Amino acid sequence: MYLVTSPKRPVERLVSIVEAALEGGVAVVQLRDKGAYSDAERKEVGHALREVCTSHDVPFLVNDDPELARRLDADGVHIGRDDPSPAIARAVLGSGAIIGVTVYGKPGEEDAAAAASADYIAVGPFFPSPTKPEEPVLPLDVLDGVVHRSRVPVFVIGGITTDNAGLFARHGVDGVAVVSAIMDAIDPRSAADSIRRTFSRTATP
């Protein structure tokens, strides 16, 4: 299970949510900021998340920006259609970095991502997403095609909840990336644990 953060203030609040989610079983954390933070806040948040992820021995990634990932000493970066290419991210961060790439369900994207040295891909949403309400919901046969074609692990993102995590496990994905269902939960630890358990119970060994 992969946690993608949403901006929270003060920084201590964000860190406490992430730490609770890590205690609930989150295995990767990504800092996602689409301009809500100032440069100073982003630096403070990034260093705080780097520290908490290190204390829990889980990878810390940055969304969109390989240079920011480098400055924060992150373990890697996740990039989408409008971001630097995987090859540029690899050049900036080095051979040991984790590089994730968003794909959009079109045949050939998976091979292109793998050829560009992506370590995993993410695809979605397959349910309405509070984070990206403008994104069209994709049919599940698109997911099946991505899983079938991909040579690297596949994560699903967008509208993931305890109610649907098991569905994605049955479709053969390697994991789920969660934003609102954990970041906006009253009890982030319990929310993370519930999603993790639901996915793990259903996942094919």
PDB file of C-alpha atoms in Angstrom:
ATOM      1  CA  MET A   1       0.000   0.000   0.000  1.00  0.00           C
ATOM      2  CA  TYR A   2       1.291   3.342  -1.165  1.00  0.00           C
ATOM      3  CA  LEU A   3       0.342   6.627   0.546  1.00  0.00           C
ATOM      4  CA  VAL A   4       0.231   9.800  -1.546  1.00  0.00           C
ATOM      5  CA  THR A   5       0.036  12.849   0.690  1.00  0.00           C
ATOM      6  CA  SER A   6      -2.248  15.841   0.337  1.00  0.00           C
ATOM      7  CA  PRO A   7      -1.256  19.223   1.831  1.00  0.00           C
ATOM      8  CA  LYS A   8      -2.023  19.741   5.501  1.00  0.00           C
ATOM      9  CA  ARG A   9      -1.110  22.553   7.861  1.00  0.00           C
ATOM     10  CA  PRO A  10       0.708  22.815  10.137  1.00  0.00           C
ATOM     11  CA  VAL A  11       3.507  20.511   9.035  1.00  0.00           C
ATOM     12  CA  GLU A  12       3.225  18.603  12.291  1.00  0.00           C
ATOM     13  CA  ARG A  13      -0.310  17.597  11.362  1.00  0.00           C
ATOM     14  CA  LEU A  14       0.816  16.135   8.040  1.00  0.00           C
ATOM     15  CA  VAL A  15       3.658  14.253   9.691  1.00  0.00           C
ATOM     16  CA  SER A  16       1.359  12.838  12.366  1.00  0.00           C
ATOM     17  CA  ILE A  17      -1.056  11.549   9.691  1.00  0.00           C
ATOM     18  CA  VAL A  18       1.771   9.934   7.744  1.00  0.00           C
ATOM     19  CA  GLU A  19       3.271   8.385  10.858  1.00  0.00           C
ATOM     20  CA  ALA A  20      -0.100   6.924  11.830  1.00  0.00           C
ATOM     21  CA  ALA A  21      -0.541   5.554   8.299  1.00  0.00           C
ATOM     22  CA  LEU A  22       2.893   3.949   8.463  1.00  0.00           C
ATOM     23  CA  GLU A  23       1.885   2.270  11.712  1.00  0.00           C
ATOM     24  CA  GLY A  24      -1.185   1.003   9.854  1.00  0.00           C
ATOM     25  CA  GLY A  25       0.925  -0.711   7.220  1.00  0.00           C
ATOM     26  CA  VAL A  26       1.731   1.821   4.499  1.00  0.00           C
ATOM     27  CA  ALA A  27       4.856   0.645   2.672  1.00  0.00           C
ATOM     28  CA  VAL A  28       5.696   3.675   0.478  1.00  0.00           C
ATOM     29  CA  VAL A  29       5.090   7.407   0.986  1.00  0.00           C
ATOM     30  CA  GLN A  30       4.964  10.026  -1.767  1.00  0.00           C
ATOM     31  CA  LEU A  31       5.021  13.765  -1.168  1.00  0.00           C
ATOM     32  CA  ARG A  32       2.488  15.315  -3.541  1.00  0.00           C
ATOM     33  CA  ASP A  33       2.176  19.097  -3.689  1.00  0.00           C
ATOM     34  CA  LYS A  34       0.584  20.884  -6.627  1.00  0.00           C
ATOM     35  CA  GLY A  35       1.481  24.368  -5.427  1.00  0.00           C
ATOM     36  CA  ALA A  36      -0.303  24.569  -2.084  1.00  0.00           C
ATOM     37  CA  TYR A  37       2.946  24.972  -0.152  1.00  0.00           C
ATOM     38  CA  SER A  38       5.482  27.755  -0.314  1.00  0.00           C
ATOM     39  CA  ASP A  39       9.058  26.769  -1.143  1.00  0.00           C
ATOM     40  CA  ALA A  40       9.951  26.974   2.542  1.00  0.00           C
ATOM     41  CA  GLU A  41       6.979  24.836   3.562  1.00  0.00           C
ATOM     42  CA  ARG A  42       7.731  22.266   0.865  1.00  0.00           C
ATOM     43  CA  LYS A  43      11.309  21.976   2.096  1.00  0.00           C
ATOM     44  CA  GLU A  44      10.153  21.623   5.707  1.00  0.00           C
ATOM     45  CA  VAL A  45       7.537  19.015   4.807  1.00  0.00           C
ATOM     46  CA  GLY A  46       9.956  17.094   2.622  1.00  0.00           C
ATOM     47  CA  HIS A  47      12.656  16.857   5.255  1.00  0.00           C
ATOM     48  CA  ALA A  48      10.109  15.889   7.923  1.00  0.00           C
ATOM     49  CA  LEU A  49       8.678  13.119   5.744  1.00  0.00           C
ATOM     50  CA  ARG A  50      12.159  11.938   4.810  1.00  0.00           C
ATOM     51  CA  GLU A  51      12.918  11.552   8.514  1.00  0.00           C
ATOM     52  CA  VAL A  52       9.716   9.719   9.428  1.00  0.00           C
ATOM     53  CA  CYS A  53      10.027   7.363   6.454  1.00  0.00           C
ATOM     54  CA  THR A  54      13.622   6.571   7.379  1.00  0.00           C
ATOM     55  CA  SER A  55      12.560   5.802  10.943  1.00  0.00           C
ATOM     56  CA  HIS A  56      10.022   3.302   9.588  1.00  0.00           C
ATOM     57  CA  ASP A  57      12.396   1.933   6.928  1.00  0.00           C
ATOM     58  CA  VAL A  58      10.050   2.682   4.017  1.00  0.00           C
ATOM     59  CA  PRO A  59      10.827   4.469   0.738  1.00  0.00           C
ATOM     60  CA  PHE A  60      10.100   8.180   0.447  1.00  0.00           C
ATOM     61  CA  LEU A  61       9.234   9.478  -3.034  1.00  0.00           C
ATOM     62  CA  VAL A  62       8.459  12.905  -4.462  1.00  0.00           C
ATOM     63  CA  ASN A  63       5.779  13.614  -7.063  1.00  0.00           C
ATOM     64  CA  ASP A  64       6.642  15.316 -10.358  1.00  0.00           C
ATOM     65  CA  ASP A  65      10.030  16.853  -9.597  1.00  0.00           C
ATOM     66  CA  PRO A  66      13.311  14.901  -9.836  1.00  0.00           C
ATOM     67  CA  GLU A  67      15.344  17.933  -8.741  1.00  0.00           C
ATOM     68  CA  LEU A  68      13.255  18.345  -5.590  1.00  0.00           C
ATOM     69  CA  ALA A  69      13.624  14.629  -4.940  1.00  0.00           C
ATOM     70  CA  ARG A  70      17.384  15.016  -5.200  1.00  0.00           C
ATOM     71  CA  ARG A  71      17.452  18.014  -2.856  1.00  0.00           C
ATOM     72  CA  LEU A  72      15.342  16.161  -0.280  1.00  0.00           C
ATOM     73  CA  ASP A  73      17.486  13.013  -0.574  1.00  0.00           C
ATOM     74  CA  ALA A  74      14.334  11.089  -1.509  1.00  0.00           C
ATOM     75  CA  ASP A  75      14.453   7.466  -2.595  1.00  0.00           C
ATOM     76  CA  GLY A  76      12.825   8.300  -5.900  1.00  0.00           C
ATOM     77  CA  VAL A  77      10.214  10.206  -7.874  1.00  0.00           C
ATOM     78  CA  HIS A  78       6.855   9.607  -9.512  1.00  0.00           C
ATOM     79  CA  ILE A  79       6.252  11.324 -12.837  1.00  0.00           C
ATOM     80  CA  GLY A  80       3.214  11.922 -15.041  1.00  0.00           C
ATOM     81  CA  ARG A  81       2.526  13.090 -18.571  1.00  0.00           C
ATOM     82  CA  ASP A  82       3.625  16.702 -18.027  1.00  0.00           C
ATOM     83  CA  ASP A  83       6.756  15.961 -15.991  1.00  0.00           C
ATOM     84  CA  PRO A  84      10.373  15.251 -16.978  1.00  0.00           C
ATOM     85  CA  SER A  85      10.880  11.912 -18.695  1.00  0.00           C
ATOM     86  CA  PRO A  86      11.879   8.770 -16.782  1.00  0.00           C
ATOM     87  CA  ALA A  87      15.280   8.977 -18.475  1.00  0.00           C
ATOM     88  CA  ILE A  88      15.830  12.503 -17.138  1.00  0.00           C
ATOM     89  CA  ALA A  89      14.653  11.435 -13.681  1.00  0.00           C
ATOM     90  CA  ARG A  90      17.096   8.525 -13.764  1.00  0.00           C
ATOM     91  CA  ALA A  91      19.938  10.819 -14.818  1.00  0.00           C
ATOM     92  CA  VAL A  92      19.174  13.214 -11.967  1.00  0.00           C
ATOM     93  CA  LEU A  93      18.644  10.604  -9.245  1.00  0.00           C
ATOM     94  CA  GLY A  94      20.951   7.785 -10.282  1.00  0.00           C
ATOM     95  CA  SER A  95      20.666   4.088 -10.904  1.00  0.00           C
ATOM     96  CA  GLY A  96      19.492   3.201  -7.415  1.00  0.00           C
ATOM     97  CA  ALA A  97      16.469   5.531  -7.365  1.00  0.00           C
ATOM     98  CA  ILE A  98      12.876   4.344  -7.568  1.00  0.00           C
ATOM     99  CA  ILE A  99      11.175   5.776 -10.648  1.00  0.00           C
ATOM    100  CA  GLY A 100       7.405   5.503 -10.991  1.00  0.00           C
ATOM    101  CA  VAL A 101       5.426   6.489 -14.083  1.00  0.00           C
ATOM    102  CA  THR A 102       1.730   7.190 -14.581  1.00  0.00           C
ATOM    103  CA  VAL A 103       0.139   5.440 -17.550  1.00  0.00           C
ATOM    104  CA  TYR A 104      -3.288   6.122 -18.986  1.00  0.00           C
ATOM    105  CA  GLY A 105      -4.443   2.781 -20.361  1.00  0.00           C
ATOM    106  CA  LYS A 106      -3.154   3.021 -23.925  1.00  0.00           C
ATOM    107  CA  PRO A 107      -1.293  -0.034 -25.275  1.00  0.00           C
ATOM    108  CA  GLY A 108       2.428   0.614 -25.542  1.00  0.00           C
ATOM    109  CA  GLU A 109       2.677   2.900 -22.517  1.00  0.00           C
ATOM    110  CA  GLU A 110       3.764   0.025 -20.290  1.00  0.00           C
ATOM    111  CA  ASP A 111       6.595  -1.043 -22.596  1.00  0.00           C
ATOM    112  CA  ALA A 112       7.708   2.563 -23.018  1.00  0.00           C
ATOM    113  CA  ALA A 113       7.821   3.037 -19.249  1.00  0.00           C
ATOM    114  CA  ALA A 114       9.785  -0.173 -18.725  1.00  0.00           C
ATOM    115  CA  ALA A 115      12.184   0.688 -21.557  1.00  0.00           C
ATOM    116  CA  ALA A 116      12.771   4.074 -19.919  1.00  0.00           C
ATOM    117  CA  SER A 117      13.797   2.265 -16.704  1.00  0.00           C
ATOM    118  CA  ALA A 118      10.608   2.785 -14.711  1.00  0.00           C
ATOM    119  CA  ASP A 119      10.438   0.553 -11.639  1.00  0.00           C
ATOM    120  CA  TYR A 120       6.639   0.567 -11.471  1.00  0.00           C
ATOM    121  CA  ILE A 121       3.631   2.145 -13.136  1.00  0.00           C
ATOM    122  CA  ALA A 122       0.401   3.599 -11.768  1.00  0.00           C
ATOM    123  CA  VAL A 123      -2.940   3.781 -13.534  1.00  0.00           C
ATOM    124  CA  GLY A 124      -6.395   5.145 -12.681  1.00  0.00           C
ATOM    125  CA  PRO A 125      -8.870   6.288 -11.604  1.00  0.00           C
ATOM    126  CA  PHE A 126     -11.357   3.436 -11.776  1.00  0.00           C
ATOM    127  CA  PHE A 127     -13.609   5.100  -9.201  1.00  0.00           C
ATOM    128  CA  PRO A 128     -14.315   8.824  -8.745  1.00  0.00           C
ATOM    129  CA  SER A 129     -11.311  10.513  -7.167  1.00  0.00           C
ATOM    130  CA  PRO A 130     -11.622  13.440  -4.738  1.00  0.00           C
ATOM    131  CA  THR A 131      -8.046  14.379  -5.629  1.00  0.00           C
ATOM    132  CA  LYS A 132      -8.682  14.578  -9.389  1.00  0.00           C
ATOM    133  CA  PRO A 133     -12.433  15.021  -9.852  1.00  0.00           C
ATOM    134  CA  GLU A 134     -11.930  16.113 -13.472  1.00  0.00           C
ATOM    135  CA  GLU A 135     -10.318  12.803 -14.494  1.00  0.00           C
ATOM    136  CA  PRO A 136     -12.641  10.402 -16.326  1.00  0.00           C
ATOM    137  CA  VAL A 137     -13.244   7.086 -14.604  1.00  0.00           C
ATOM    138  CA  LEU A 138     -11.702   4.252 -16.608  1.00  0.00           C
ATOM    139  CA  PRO A 139     -13.397   0.875 -17.213  1.00  0.00           C
ATOM    140  CA  LEU A 140     -11.874  -2.121 -15.473  1.00  0.00           C
ATOM    141  CA  ASP A 141     -11.030  -3.820 -18.753  1.00  0.00           C
ATOM    142  CA  VAL A 142      -8.454  -1.043 -19.241  1.00  0.00           C
ATOM    143  CA  LEU A 143      -6.848  -2.125 -15.973  1.00  0.00           C
ATOM    144  CA  ASP A 144      -6.820  -5.752 -17.091  1.00  0.00           C
ATOM    145  CA  GLY A 145      -4.993  -4.734 -20.255  1.00  0.00           C
ATOM    146  CA  VAL A 146      -2.386  -2.757 -18.333  1.00  0.00           C
ATOM    147  CA  VAL A 147      -1.771  -5.622 -15.892  1.00  0.00           C
ATOM    148  CA  HIS A 148      -1.489  -8.119 -18.757  1.00  0.00           C
ATOM    149  CA  ARG A 149       0.960  -6.013 -20.757  1.00  0.00           C
ATOM    150  CA  SER A 150       3.158  -4.596 -18.017  1.00  0.00           C
ATOM    151  CA  ARG A 151       6.625  -5.953 -17.295  1.00  0.00           C
ATOM    152  CA  VAL A 152       6.880  -3.906 -14.076  1.00  0.00           C
ATOM    153  CA  PRO A 153       4.621  -3.788 -10.996  1.00  0.00           C
ATOM    154  CA  VAL A 154       1.250  -2.063 -11.431  1.00  0.00           C
ATOM    155  CA  PHE A 155      -0.381   0.166  -8.838  1.00  0.00           C
ATOM    156  CA  VAL A 156      -3.912   1.551  -9.023  1.00  0.00           C
ATOM    157  CA  ILE A 157      -4.636   5.110  -7.912  1.00  0.00           C
ATOM    158  CA  GLY A 158      -7.797   7.171  -7.610  1.00  0.00           C
ATOM    159  CA  GLY A 159     -10.766   6.668  -5.325  1.00  0.00           C
ATOM    160  CA  ILE A 160      -9.254   3.736  -3.424  1.00  0.00           C
ATOM    161  CA  THR A 161     -11.164   2.780  -0.261  1.00  0.00           C
ATOM    162  CA  THR A 162     -11.594  -0.215   1.989  1.00  0.00           C
ATOM    163  CA  ASP A 163     -14.731  -1.054  -0.008  1.00  0.00           C
ATOM    164  CA  ASN A 164     -12.938  -1.435  -3.342  1.00  0.00           C
ATOM    165  CA  ALA A 165      -9.347  -2.416  -2.438  1.00  0.00           C
ATOM    166  CA  GLY A 166     -10.210  -6.098  -2.686  1.00  0.00           C
ATOM    167  CA  LEU A 167     -11.642  -5.620  -6.169  1.00  0.00           C
ATOM    168  CA  PHE A 168      -8.283  -4.367  -7.403  1.00  0.00           C
ATOM    169  CA  ALA A 169      -6.468  -7.245  -5.760  1.00  0.00           C
ATOM    170  CA  ARG A 170      -8.695  -9.615  -7.730  1.00  0.00           C
ATOM    171  CA  HIS A 171      -7.670  -7.832 -10.925  1.00  0.00           C
ATOM    172  CA  GLY A 172      -4.049  -8.680 -10.245  1.00  0.00           C
ATOM    173  CA  VAL A 173      -2.482  -5.341  -9.385  1.00  0.00           C
ATOM    174  CA  ASP A 174       0.583  -5.280  -7.175  1.00  0.00           C
ATOM    175  CA  GLY A 175      -0.702  -2.570  -4.875  1.00  0.00           C
ATOM    176  CA  VAL A 176      -2.978   0.407  -4.321  1.00  0.00           C
ATOM    177  CA  ALA A 177      -2.030   4.066  -3.978  1.00  0.00           C
ATOM    178  CA  VAL A 178      -4.271   5.957  -1.577  1.00  0.00           C
ATOM    179  CA  VAL A 179      -4.766   9.663  -0.927  1.00  0.00           C
ATOM    180  CA  SER A 180      -8.049  10.883   0.588  1.00  0.00           C
ATOM    181  CA  ALA A 181      -9.184   7.676   2.275  1.00  0.00           C
ATOM    182  CA  ILE A 182      -6.162   7.936   4.570  1.00  0.00           C
ATOM    183  CA  MET A 183      -5.178  11.621   4.533  1.00  0.00           C
ATOM    184  CA  ASP A 184      -8.722  12.781   5.383  1.00  0.00           C
ATOM    185  CA  ALA A 185      -9.604   9.922   7.723  1.00  0.00           C
ATOM    186  CA  ILE A 186     -10.494  10.574  11.352  1.00  0.00           C
ATOM    187  CA  ASP A 187      -8.183   7.679  12.272  1.00  0.00           C
ATOM    188  CA  PRO A 188      -5.471   7.355   9.588  1.00  0.00           C
ATOM    189  CA  ARG A 189      -3.869   4.339  11.231  1.00  0.00           C
ATOM    190  CA  SER A 190      -7.115   2.395  11.273  1.00  0.00           C
ATOM    191  CA  ALA A 191      -7.948   3.468   7.713  1.00  0.00           C
ATOM    192  CA  ALA A 192      -4.563   2.317   6.426  1.00  0.00           C
ATOM    193  CA  ASP A 193      -4.785  -0.966   8.302  1.00  0.00           C
ATOM    194  CA  SER A 194      -8.288  -1.641   6.976  1.00  0.00           C
ATOM    195  CA  ILE A 195      -7.316  -1.014   3.340  1.00  0.00           C
ATOM    196  CA  ARG A 196      -4.151  -3.083   3.698  1.00  0.00           C
ATOM    197  CA  ARG A 197      -5.989  -6.012   5.256  1.00  0.00           C
ATOM    198  CA  THR A 198      -8.746  -5.936   2.635  1.00  0.00           C
ATOM    199  CA  PHE A 199      -6.242  -5.915  -0.212  1.00  0.00           C
ATOM    200  CA  SER A 200      -3.996  -8.577   1.333  1.00  0.00           C
ATOM    201  CA  ARG A 201      -6.880 -10.966   2.031  1.00  0.00           C
ATOM    202  CA  THR A 202      -7.968 -10.856  -1.593  1.00  0.00           C
ATOM    203  CA  ALA A 203      -4.611 -10.685  -3.383  1.00  0.00           C
ATOM    204  CA  THR A 204      -3.517 -13.764  -5.312  1.00  0.00           C
ATOM    205  CA  PRO A 205      -0.511 -15.395  -3.592  1.00  0.00           C
TER     206      PRO A 205
END
